[in-house]
PDB file of C-alpha atoms in Angstrom:
ATOM      1  CA  UNK R   1     110.033  91.990 118.347  1.00 54.00           C
ATOM      2  CA  UNK R   2     113.561  90.892 117.414  1.00 55.00           C
ATOM      3  CA  UNK R   3     115.000  89.580 114.124  1.00 58.00           C
ATOM      4  CA  UNK R   4     118.012  87.284 114.265  1.00 56.00           C
ATOM      5  CA  UNK R   5     119.378  85.052 111.425  1.00 58.00           C
ATOM      6  CA  UNK R   6     116.031  84.846 109.577  1.00 72.00           C
ATOM      7  CA  UNK R   7     114.272  84.138 112.882  1.00 74.00           C
ATOM      8  CA  UNK R   8     111.651  86.470 114.318  1.00 73.00           C
ATOM      9  CA  UNK R   9     111.294  86.434 118.112  1.00 73.00           C
ATOM     10  CA  UNK R  10     108.178  88.084 119.495  1.00 69.00           C
ATOM     11  CA  UNK R  11     107.489  88.756 123.160  1.00 65.00           C
ATOM     12  CA  UNK R  12     103.740  88.828 123.777  1.00 61.00           C
ATOM     13  CA  UNK R  13     102.090  91.127 126.370  1.00 58.00           C
ATOM     14  CA  UNK R  14     101.940  88.071 128.705  1.00 56.00           C
ATOM     15  CA  UNK R  15     105.763  87.555 128.509  1.00 60.00           C
ATOM     16  CA  UNK R  16     105.424  84.506 126.277  1.00 60.00           C
ATOM     17  CA  UNK R  17     108.053  84.266 123.553  1.00 65.00           C
ATOM     18  CA  UNK R  18     107.179  83.094 120.040  1.00 67.00           C
ATOM     19  CA  UNK R  19     109.850  82.258 117.476  1.00 73.00           C
ATOM     20  CA  UNK R  20     109.132  82.238 113.733  1.00 77.00           C
ATOM     21  CA  UNK R  21     111.216  81.461 110.709  1.00 85.00           C
ATOM     22  CA  UNK R  22     110.849  84.269 108.181  1.00 90.00           C
ATOM     23  CA  UNK R  23     110.029  83.301 104.582  1.00 91.00           C
ATOM     24  CA  UNK R  24     112.681  84.431 102.102  1.00 87.00           C
ATOM     25  CA  UNK R  25     112.388  85.717  98.549  1.00 87.00           C
ATOM     26  CA  UNK R  26     112.946  82.261  97.044  1.00 90.00           C
ATOM     27  CA  UNK R  27     110.106  80.459  98.824  1.00 92.00           C
ATOM     28  CA  UNK R  28     107.737  83.385  98.396  1.00 92.00           C
ATOM     29  CA  UNK R  29     108.520  83.525  94.662  1.00 92.00           C
ATOM     30  CA  UNK R  30     107.802  79.814  94.248  1.00 95.00           C
ATOM     31  CA  UNK R  31     104.529  80.144  96.118  1.00 95.00           C
ATOM     32  CA  UNK R  32     103.643  83.108  93.895  1.00 93.00           C
ATOM     33  CA  UNK R  33     104.407  81.077  90.754  1.00 94.00           C
ATOM     34  CA  UNK R  34     102.074  78.272  91.877  1.00 96.00           C
ATOM     35  CA  UNK R  35      99.320  80.788  92.641  1.00 95.00           C
ATOM     36  CA  UNK R  36      99.874  82.523  89.283  1.00 92.00           C
ATOM     37  CA  UNK R  37      99.425  79.266  87.373  1.00 94.00           C
ATOM     38  CA  UNK R  38      96.133  78.690  89.218  1.00 95.00           C
ATOM     39  CA  UNK R  39      94.986  82.242  88.482  1.00 93.00           C
ATOM     40  CA  UNK R  40      95.855  81.919  84.785  1.00 91.00           C
ATOM     41  CA  UNK R  41      93.887  78.690  84.532  1.00 93.00           C
ATOM     42  CA  UNK R  42      90.869  80.354  86.161  1.00 91.00           C
ATOM     43  CA  UNK R  43      91.168  83.415  83.921  1.00 88.00           C
ATOM     44  CA  UNK R  44      91.483  81.312  80.721  1.00 89.00           C
ATOM     45  CA  UNK R  45      88.489  79.248  81.697  1.00 90.00           C
ATOM     46  CA  UNK R  46      86.340  82.289  82.344  1.00 86.00           C
ATOM     47  CA  UNK R  47      87.464  84.092  79.199  1.00 83.00           C
ATOM     48  CA  UNK R  48      86.755  80.959  77.161  1.00 86.00           C
ATOM     49  CA  UNK R  49      83.245  80.790  78.619  1.00 85.00           C
ATOM     50  CA  UNK R  50      82.682  84.483  77.899  1.00 79.00           C
ATOM     51  CA  UNK R  51      83.900  84.049  74.325  1.00 78.00           C
ATOM     52  CA  UNK R  52      81.342  81.325  73.799  1.00 82.00           C
ATOM     53  CA  UNK R  53      78.584  83.479  75.316  1.00 76.00           C
ATOM     54  CA  UNK R  54      79.574  86.483  73.214  1.00 72.00           C
ATOM     55  CA  UNK R  55      79.657  84.297  70.101  1.00 71.00           C
ATOM     56  CA  UNK R  56      76.187  82.917  70.784  1.00 70.00           C
ATOM     57  CA  UNK R  57      74.810  86.420  71.405  1.00 64.00           C
ATOM     58  CA  UNK R  58      76.518  87.732  68.270  1.00 63.00           C
ATOM     59  CA  UNK R  59      74.959  84.979  66.166  1.00 60.00           C
ATOM     60  CA  UNK R  60      71.574  85.583  67.699  1.00 58.00           C
ATOM     61  CA  UNK R  61      71.792  89.312  66.922  1.00 58.00           C
ATOM     62  CA  UNK R  62      73.222  88.684  63.438  1.00 59.00           C
ATOM     63  CA  UNK R  63      76.434  90.519  64.348  1.00 56.00           C
ATOM     64  CA  UNK R  64      79.900  89.392  63.339  1.00 50.00           C
ATOM     65  CA  UNK R  65      81.369  90.317  66.673  1.00 53.00           C
ATOM     66  CA  UNK R  66      80.287  91.633  70.017  1.00 52.00           C
ATOM     67  CA  UNK R  67      83.820  92.574  71.053  1.00 54.00           C
ATOM     68  CA  UNK R  68      82.779  96.081  72.019  1.00 64.00           C
ATOM     69  CA  UNK R  69      84.613  98.247  74.524  1.00 66.00           C
ATOM     70  CA  UNK R  70      82.272  97.333  77.384  1.00 70.00           C
ATOM     71  CA  UNK R  71      82.837  93.646  76.784  1.00 71.00           C
ATOM     72  CA  UNK R  72      86.625  94.077  76.778  1.00 75.00           C
ATOM     73  CA  UNK R  73      86.224  96.136  79.948  1.00 78.00           C
ATOM     74  CA  UNK R  74      84.224  93.261  81.468  1.00 79.00           C
ATOM     75  CA  UNK R  75      87.044  90.837  80.677  1.00 77.00           C
ATOM     76  CA  UNK R  76      89.512  93.250  82.300  1.00 80.00           C
ATOM     77  CA  UNK R  77      87.398  93.496  85.433  1.00 84.00           C
ATOM     78  CA  UNK R  78      87.095  89.712  85.658  1.00 83.00           C
ATOM     79  CA  UNK R  79      90.855  89.275  85.370  1.00 84.00           C
ATOM     80  CA  UNK R  80      91.421  91.938  88.081  1.00 85.00           C
ATOM     81  CA  UNK R  81      88.893  90.269  90.398  1.00 87.00           C
ATOM     82  CA  UNK R  82      90.512  86.882  89.890  1.00 89.00           C
ATOM     83  CA  UNK R  83      93.933  88.299  90.597  1.00 85.00           C
ATOM     84  CA  UNK R  84      92.980  90.206  93.742  1.00 87.00           C
ATOM     85  CA  UNK R  85      90.061  88.064  94.835  1.00 93.00           C
ATOM     86  CA  UNK R  86      92.069  84.857  94.699  1.00 95.00           C
ATOM     87  CA  UNK R  87      94.616  85.949  97.280  1.00 95.00           C
ATOM     88  CA  UNK R  88      92.111  87.771  99.526  1.00 95.00           C
ATOM     89  CA  UNK R  89      89.677  84.840  99.532  1.00 94.00           C
ATOM     90  CA  UNK R  90      92.348  82.222 100.215  1.00 94.00           C
ATOM     91  CA  UNK R  91      94.150  84.210 102.884  1.00 93.00           C
ATOM     92  CA  UNK R  92      90.921  84.981 104.675  1.00 91.00           C
ATOM     93  CA  UNK R  93      89.530  81.443 104.512  1.00 88.00           C
ATOM     94  CA  UNK R  94      92.792  79.697 105.305  1.00 87.00           C
ATOM     95  CA  UNK R  95      94.086  82.184 107.898  1.00 82.00           C
ATOM     96  CA  UNK R  96      96.912  83.673 105.864  1.00 90.00           C
ATOM     97  CA  UNK R  97      97.525  80.998 103.246  1.00 92.00           C
ATOM     98  CA  UNK R  98      96.974  80.669  99.524  1.00 95.00           C
ATOM     99  CA  UNK R  99      97.406  77.385  97.641  1.00 96.00           C
ATOM    100  CA  UNK R 100     101.012  78.199  96.864  1.00 96.00           C
ATOM    101  CA  UNK R 101     101.745  79.164 100.445  1.00 95.00           C
ATOM    102  CA  UNK R 102     100.040  76.001 101.715  1.00 92.00           C
ATOM    103  CA  UNK R 103     102.213  73.834  99.500  1.00 93.00           C
ATOM    104  CA  UNK R 104     105.387  75.554 100.676  1.00 93.00           C
ATOM    105  CA  UNK R 105     104.265  75.840 104.328  1.00 89.00           C
ATOM    106  CA  UNK R 106     104.170  79.646 104.360  1.00 93.00           C
ATOM    107  CA  UNK R 107     101.661  81.811 106.179  1.00 91.00           C
ATOM    108  CA  UNK R 108     100.889  85.526 106.412  1.00 93.00           C
ATOM    109  CA  UNK R 109     100.564  86.730 110.021  1.00 89.00           C
ATOM    110  CA  UNK R 110     100.334  90.096 111.752  1.00 87.00           C
ATOM    111  CA  UNK R 111     103.499  91.694 113.123  1.00 85.00           C
ATOM    112  CA  UNK R 112     102.590  90.397 116.575  1.00 75.00           C
ATOM    113  CA  UNK R 113     102.403  86.804 115.328  1.00 74.00           C
ATOM    114  CA  UNK R 114      98.607  86.449 115.364  1.00 74.00           C
ATOM    115  CA  UNK R 115      96.266  85.764 112.425  1.00 79.00           C
ATOM    116  CA  UNK R 116      95.486  88.404 109.802  1.00 88.00           C
ATOM    117  CA  UNK R 117      92.006  89.802 109.222  1.00 88.00           C
ATOM    118  CA  UNK R 118      90.067  90.224 105.977  1.00 93.00           C
ATOM    119  CA  UNK R 119      91.085  93.887 105.741  1.00 94.00           C
ATOM    120  CA  UNK R 120      94.732  93.058 106.342  1.00 95.00           C
ATOM    121  CA  UNK R 121      94.600  90.795 103.330  1.00 95.00           C
ATOM    122  CA  UNK R 122      92.791  93.406 101.244  1.00 95.00           C
ATOM    123  CA  UNK R 123      95.417  96.062 101.990  1.00 95.00           C
ATOM    124  CA  UNK R 124      98.478  93.897 101.394  1.00 94.00           C
ATOM    125  CA  UNK R 125      97.113  92.451  98.165  1.00 93.00           C
ATOM    126  CA  UNK R 126      95.785  95.704  96.657  1.00 93.00           C
ATOM    127  CA  UNK R 127      99.303  97.112  97.036  1.00 91.00           C
ATOM    128  CA  UNK R 128     100.774  94.306  94.891  1.00 88.00           C
ATOM    129  CA  UNK R 129     100.369  96.675  91.976  1.00 84.00           C
ATOM    130  CA  UNK R 130     103.025  98.890  93.541  1.00 87.00           C
ATOM    131  CA  UNK R 131     105.337  95.913  94.232  1.00 83.00           C
ATOM    132  CA  UNK R 132     105.063  94.952  90.533  1.00 80.00           C
ATOM    133  CA  UNK R 133     106.854  98.065  89.357  1.00 80.00           C
ATOM    134  CA  UNK R 134     108.607  98.688  87.060  1.00 74.00           C
ATOM    135  CA  UNK R 135     106.893  96.765  84.255  1.00 65.00           C
ATOM    136  CA  UNK R 136     108.926  94.914  81.597  1.00 59.00           C
ATOM    137  CA  UNK R 137     106.784  95.670  78.561  1.00 53.00           C
ATOM    138  CA  UNK R 138     103.456  94.245  79.794  1.00 52.00           C
ATOM    139  CA  UNK R 139     104.977  91.826  82.324  1.00 61.00           C
ATOM    140  CA  UNK R 140     105.264  92.973  85.980  1.00 65.00           C
ATOM    141  CA  UNK R 141     108.857  92.742  87.126  1.00 65.00           C
ATOM    142  CA  UNK R 142     108.288  92.903  90.901  1.00 76.00           C
ATOM    143  CA  UNK R 143     111.572  94.801  90.948  1.00 80.00           C
ATOM    144  CA  UNK R 144     110.489  97.351  93.530  1.00 85.00           C
ATOM    145  CA  UNK R 145     108.841  94.775  95.779  1.00 78.00           C
ATOM    146  CA  UNK R 146     111.875  92.413  95.584  1.00 82.00           C
ATOM    147  CA  UNK R 147     114.330  95.201  96.304  1.00 87.00           C
ATOM    148  CA  UNK R 148     112.420  96.328  99.387  1.00 88.00           C
ATOM    149  CA  UNK R 149     111.987  92.727 100.567  1.00 86.00           C
ATOM    150  CA  UNK R 150     115.699  92.053 100.335  1.00 85.00           C
ATOM    151  CA  UNK R 151     116.578  95.353 101.970  1.00 86.00           C
ATOM    152  CA  UNK R 152     114.813  94.774 105.306  1.00 85.00           C
ATOM    153  CA  UNK R 153     115.452  92.180 107.983  1.00 81.00           C
ATOM    154  CA  UNK R 154     111.855  90.989 108.158  1.00 83.00           C
ATOM    155  CA  UNK R 155     111.558  90.258 104.406  1.00 86.00           C
ATOM    156  CA  UNK R 156     108.566  92.585 103.969  1.00 91.00           C
ATOM    157  CA  UNK R 157     107.234  94.028 100.774  1.00 91.00           C
ATOM    158  CA  UNK R 158     105.340  97.330 100.549  1.00 91.00           C
ATOM    159  CA  UNK R 159     101.958  95.668 101.158  1.00 92.00           C
ATOM    160  CA  UNK R 160     103.305  94.025 104.316  1.00 94.00           C
ATOM    161  CA  UNK R 161     104.532  97.332 105.704  1.00 94.00           C
ATOM    162  CA  UNK R 162     101.207  99.070 105.184  1.00 94.00           C
ATOM    163  CA  UNK R 163      99.090  96.172 106.464  1.00 94.00           C
ATOM    164  CA  UNK R 164     101.417  95.365 109.340  1.00 93.00           C
ATOM    165  CA  UNK R 165     101.963  91.790 108.201  1.00 94.00           C
ATOM    166  CA  UNK R 166     104.847  89.421 107.522  1.00 92.00           C
ATOM    167  CA  UNK R 167     105.275  85.983 105.927  1.00 94.00           C
ATOM    168  CA  UNK R 168     106.594  83.103 108.017  1.00 90.00           C
ATOM    169  CA  UNK R 169     107.669  79.555 107.198  1.00 88.00           C
ATOM    170  CA  UNK R 170     105.805  76.930 109.220  1.00 78.00           C
ATOM    171  CA  UNK R 171     106.640  73.362 110.025  1.00 67.00           C
ATOM    172  CA  UNK R 172     105.286  70.754 107.596  1.00 58.00           C
ATOM    173  CA  UNK R 173     101.851  69.330 108.200  1.00 45.00           C
ATOM    174  CA  UNK R 174     103.344  66.310 109.984  1.00 43.00           C
ATOM    175  CA  UNK R 175     102.923  68.318 113.191  1.00 43.00           C
ATOM    176  CA  UNK R 176      99.731  69.894 114.413  1.00 44.00           C
ATOM    177  CA  UNK R 177      97.751  69.900 111.189  1.00 45.00           C
ATOM    178  CA  UNK R 178      98.392  66.198 110.659  1.00 43.00           C
ATOM    179  CA  UNK R 179      97.297  65.518 114.236  1.00 46.00           C
ATOM    180  CA  UNK R 180      94.151  67.588 113.927  1.00 44.00           C
ATOM    181  CA  UNK R 181      93.225  66.037 110.603  1.00 42.00           C
ATOM    182  CA  UNK R 182      93.619  62.436 111.704  1.00 40.00           C
ATOM    183  CA  UNK R 183      92.905  62.319 115.421  1.00 54.00           C
ATOM    184  CA  UNK R 184      89.804  64.392 116.048  1.00 59.00           C
ATOM    185  CA  UNK R 185      87.424  61.727 117.318  1.00 68.00           C
ATOM    186  CA  UNK R 186      83.808  63.059 117.132  1.00 71.00           C
ATOM    187  CA  UNK R 187      82.830  60.903 120.119  1.00 72.00           C
ATOM    188  CA  UNK R 188      85.657  62.307 122.228  1.00 74.00           C
ATOM    189  CA  UNK R 189      84.879  65.865 121.110  1.00 70.00           C
ATOM    190  CA  UNK R 190      81.280  65.540 122.362  1.00 75.00           C
ATOM    191  CA  UNK R 191      82.587  64.838 125.828  1.00 75.00           C
ATOM    192  CA  UNK R 192      84.803  67.936 125.992  1.00 80.00           C
ATOM    193  CA  UNK R 193      83.125  70.533 128.199  1.00 79.00           C
ATOM    194  CA  UNK R 194      84.937  73.891 128.086  1.00 83.00           C
ATOM    195  CA  UNK R 195      82.539  76.816 128.605  1.00 78.00           C
ATOM    196  CA  UNK R 196      83.180  80.018 126.626  1.00 76.00           C
ATOM    197  CA  UNK R 197      85.680  78.282 124.252  1.00 76.00           C
ATOM    198  CA  UNK R 198      84.141  80.339 121.448  1.00 73.00           C
ATOM    199  CA  UNK R 199      85.731  83.432 122.987  1.00 74.00           C
ATOM    200  CA  UNK R 200      89.184  82.230 121.894  1.00 77.00           C
ATOM    201  CA  UNK R 201      90.421  84.176 118.904  1.00 68.00           C
ATOM    202  CA  UNK R 202      93.309  86.300 117.704  1.00 66.00           C
ATOM    203  CA  UNK R 203      96.472  86.121 119.766  1.00 70.00           C
ATOM    204  CA  UNK R 204      95.118  83.505 122.229  1.00 77.00           C
ATOM    205  CA  UNK R 205      94.292  81.132 119.424  1.00 78.00           C
ATOM    206  CA  UNK R 206      97.665  81.636 117.836  1.00 76.00           C
ATOM    207  CA  UNK R 207      99.493  81.130 121.141  1.00 80.00           C
ATOM    208  CA  UNK R 208      97.545  77.920 121.649  1.00 84.00           C
ATOM    209  CA  UNK R 209      98.289  76.748 118.145  1.00 81.00           C
ATOM    210  CA  UNK R 210     102.000  77.503 118.464  1.00 77.00           C
ATOM    211  CA  UNK R 211     102.188  75.634 121.756  1.00 82.00           C
ATOM    212  CA  UNK R 212     100.532  72.634 120.112  1.00 80.00           C
ATOM    213  CA  UNK R 213     103.120  72.765 117.330  1.00 73.00           C
ATOM    214  CA  UNK R 214     106.187  73.045 119.506  1.00 74.00           C
ATOM    215  CA  UNK R 215     105.410  71.426 122.848  1.00 79.00           C
ATOM    216  CA  UNK R 216     107.307  68.227 122.102  1.00 76.00           C
ATOM    217  CA  UNK R 217     110.457  70.201 121.338  1.00 71.00           C
ATOM    218  CA  UNK R 218     110.854  71.148 125.004  1.00 75.00           C
ATOM    219  CA  UNK R 219     111.926  69.116 128.040  1.00 82.00           C
ATOM    220  CA  UNK R 220     108.943  67.920 130.169  1.00 84.00           C
ATOM    221  CA  UNK R 221     109.597  70.432 132.997  1.00 87.00           C
ATOM    222  CA  UNK R 222     109.845  73.404 130.645  1.00 84.00           C
ATOM    223  CA  UNK R 223     106.817  72.191 128.665  1.00 86.00           C
ATOM    224  CA  UNK R 224     104.765  71.966 131.869  1.00 89.00           C
ATOM    225  CA  UNK R 225     105.756  75.510 132.886  1.00 88.00           C
ATOM    226  CA  UNK R 226     104.781  76.847 129.466  1.00 86.00           C
ATOM    227  CA  UNK R 227     101.480  74.966 129.580  1.00 89.00           C
ATOM    228  CA  UNK R 228     100.687  76.285 133.064  1.00 89.00           C
ATOM    229  CA  UNK R 229     101.431  79.881 132.048  1.00 88.00           C
ATOM    230  CA  UNK R 230      99.402  79.654 128.869  1.00 88.00           C
ATOM    231  CA  UNK R 231      96.472  77.846 130.542  1.00 89.00           C
ATOM    232  CA  UNK R 232      96.234  80.506 133.258  1.00 89.00           C
ATOM    233  CA  UNK R 233      96.270  83.233 130.640  1.00 86.00           C
ATOM    234  CA  UNK R 234      93.572  81.602 128.481  1.00 87.00           C
ATOM    235  CA  UNK R 235      91.283  80.802 131.405  1.00 89.00           C
ATOM    236  CA  UNK R 236      91.545  84.393 132.565  1.00 87.00           C
ATOM    237  CA  UNK R 237      90.872  85.710 129.051  1.00 84.00           C
ATOM    238  CA  UNK R 238      87.695  83.635 128.542  1.00 84.00           C
ATOM    239  CA  UNK R 239      86.650  84.051 132.183  1.00 85.00           C
ATOM    240  CA  UNK R 240      86.796  80.332 132.880  1.00 85.00           C
ATOM    241  CA  UNK R 241      86.937  78.916 136.408  1.00 85.00           C
ATOM    242  CA  UNK R 242      90.659  78.209 137.119  1.00 83.00           C
ATOM    243  CA  UNK R 243      89.748  74.840 138.593  1.00 83.00           C
ATOM    244  CA  UNK R 244      87.894  73.603 135.457  1.00 80.00           C
ATOM    245  CA  UNK R 245      90.922  71.535 134.480  1.00 84.00           C
ATOM    246  CA  UNK R 246      93.690  70.539 136.906  1.00 84.00           C
ATOM    247  CA  UNK R 247      95.948  69.209 134.120  1.00 90.00           C
ATOM    248  CA  UNK R 248      97.076  72.194 132.105  1.00 90.00           C
ATOM    249  CA  UNK R 249      98.395  70.256 129.094  1.00 89.00           C
ATOM    250  CA  UNK R 250      95.179  68.221 128.906  1.00 89.00           C
ATOM    251  CA  UNK R 251      93.169  71.451 129.033  1.00 90.00           C
ATOM    252  CA  UNK R 252      95.176  73.013 126.157  1.00 90.00           C
ATOM    253  CA  UNK R 253      94.983  69.802 124.075  1.00 87.00           C
ATOM    254  CA  UNK R 254      91.236  69.482 124.552  1.00 86.00           C
ATOM    255  CA  UNK R 255      90.689  73.175 123.853  1.00 87.00           C
ATOM    256  CA  UNK R 256      92.619  72.957 120.587  1.00 85.00           C
ATOM    257  CA  UNK R 257      90.734  69.829 119.489  1.00 82.00           C
ATOM    258  CA  UNK R 258      87.441  71.524 120.303  1.00 82.00           C
ATOM    259  CA  UNK R 259      88.314  74.661 118.392  1.00 80.00           C
ATOM    260  CA  UNK R 260      89.600  72.838 115.347  1.00 75.00           C
ATOM    261  CA  UNK R 261      86.539  70.583 115.176  1.00 74.00           C
ATOM    262  CA  UNK R 262      84.349  73.668 115.042  1.00 68.00           C
ATOM    263  CA  UNK R 263      86.529  75.447 112.503  1.00 60.00           C
ATOM    264  CA  UNK R 264      86.347  72.464 110.191  1.00 52.00           C
TER     265      UNK R 264
END
């Protein structure tokens, strides 16, 4: 794994090179601001609902207020769950993206370039409390996290180091995601016959996805060589007959369409 001019170059175990653009402090901060606004709206909505419920209960019990310590604790727990649960839920469901990251085309991935797991997201987000230090009155400054992020070549915060993750900047959705959203024909999908496609996950899926993103950036000869190398590797991984597809690029295209149609 090599870092050069905000680019991360990863050599996979199969001698395939992946190049990623690292997300900087500015884009990560903007994504965080968007996510924070969403979290605040969720928190205010829930607190408002709780206030109504507590008011109704208080009136029913002829009490002026039910703002006891356990109720305040409940509000605190809800706010904590919204803060942590929001990032963990989004990053798990959207393979490393929150709403803010989606808007700014950022994604959290493992150090090797493949998708994060649920526990990776849990670890990196629980440790946000450390990145927030030192507090400015009651407002988290993110001073420690920002200083560490700026001090290392891979733009990692503490949670990224512990979870073994990093944040990359992807190409806009005009590439693969646009294609997959608009051109998955259900009738065509039904005619794709690739046994054991469900075995594709982790690094193989990410390699396939990255090839789909970048294939048109390469000259035809180089693109064909990359497709052949990747197709051989994937067929071997899922124990598929090498002669199932004679056209490697067609095989990779069909496999990606099939996987995306099932992932929804």
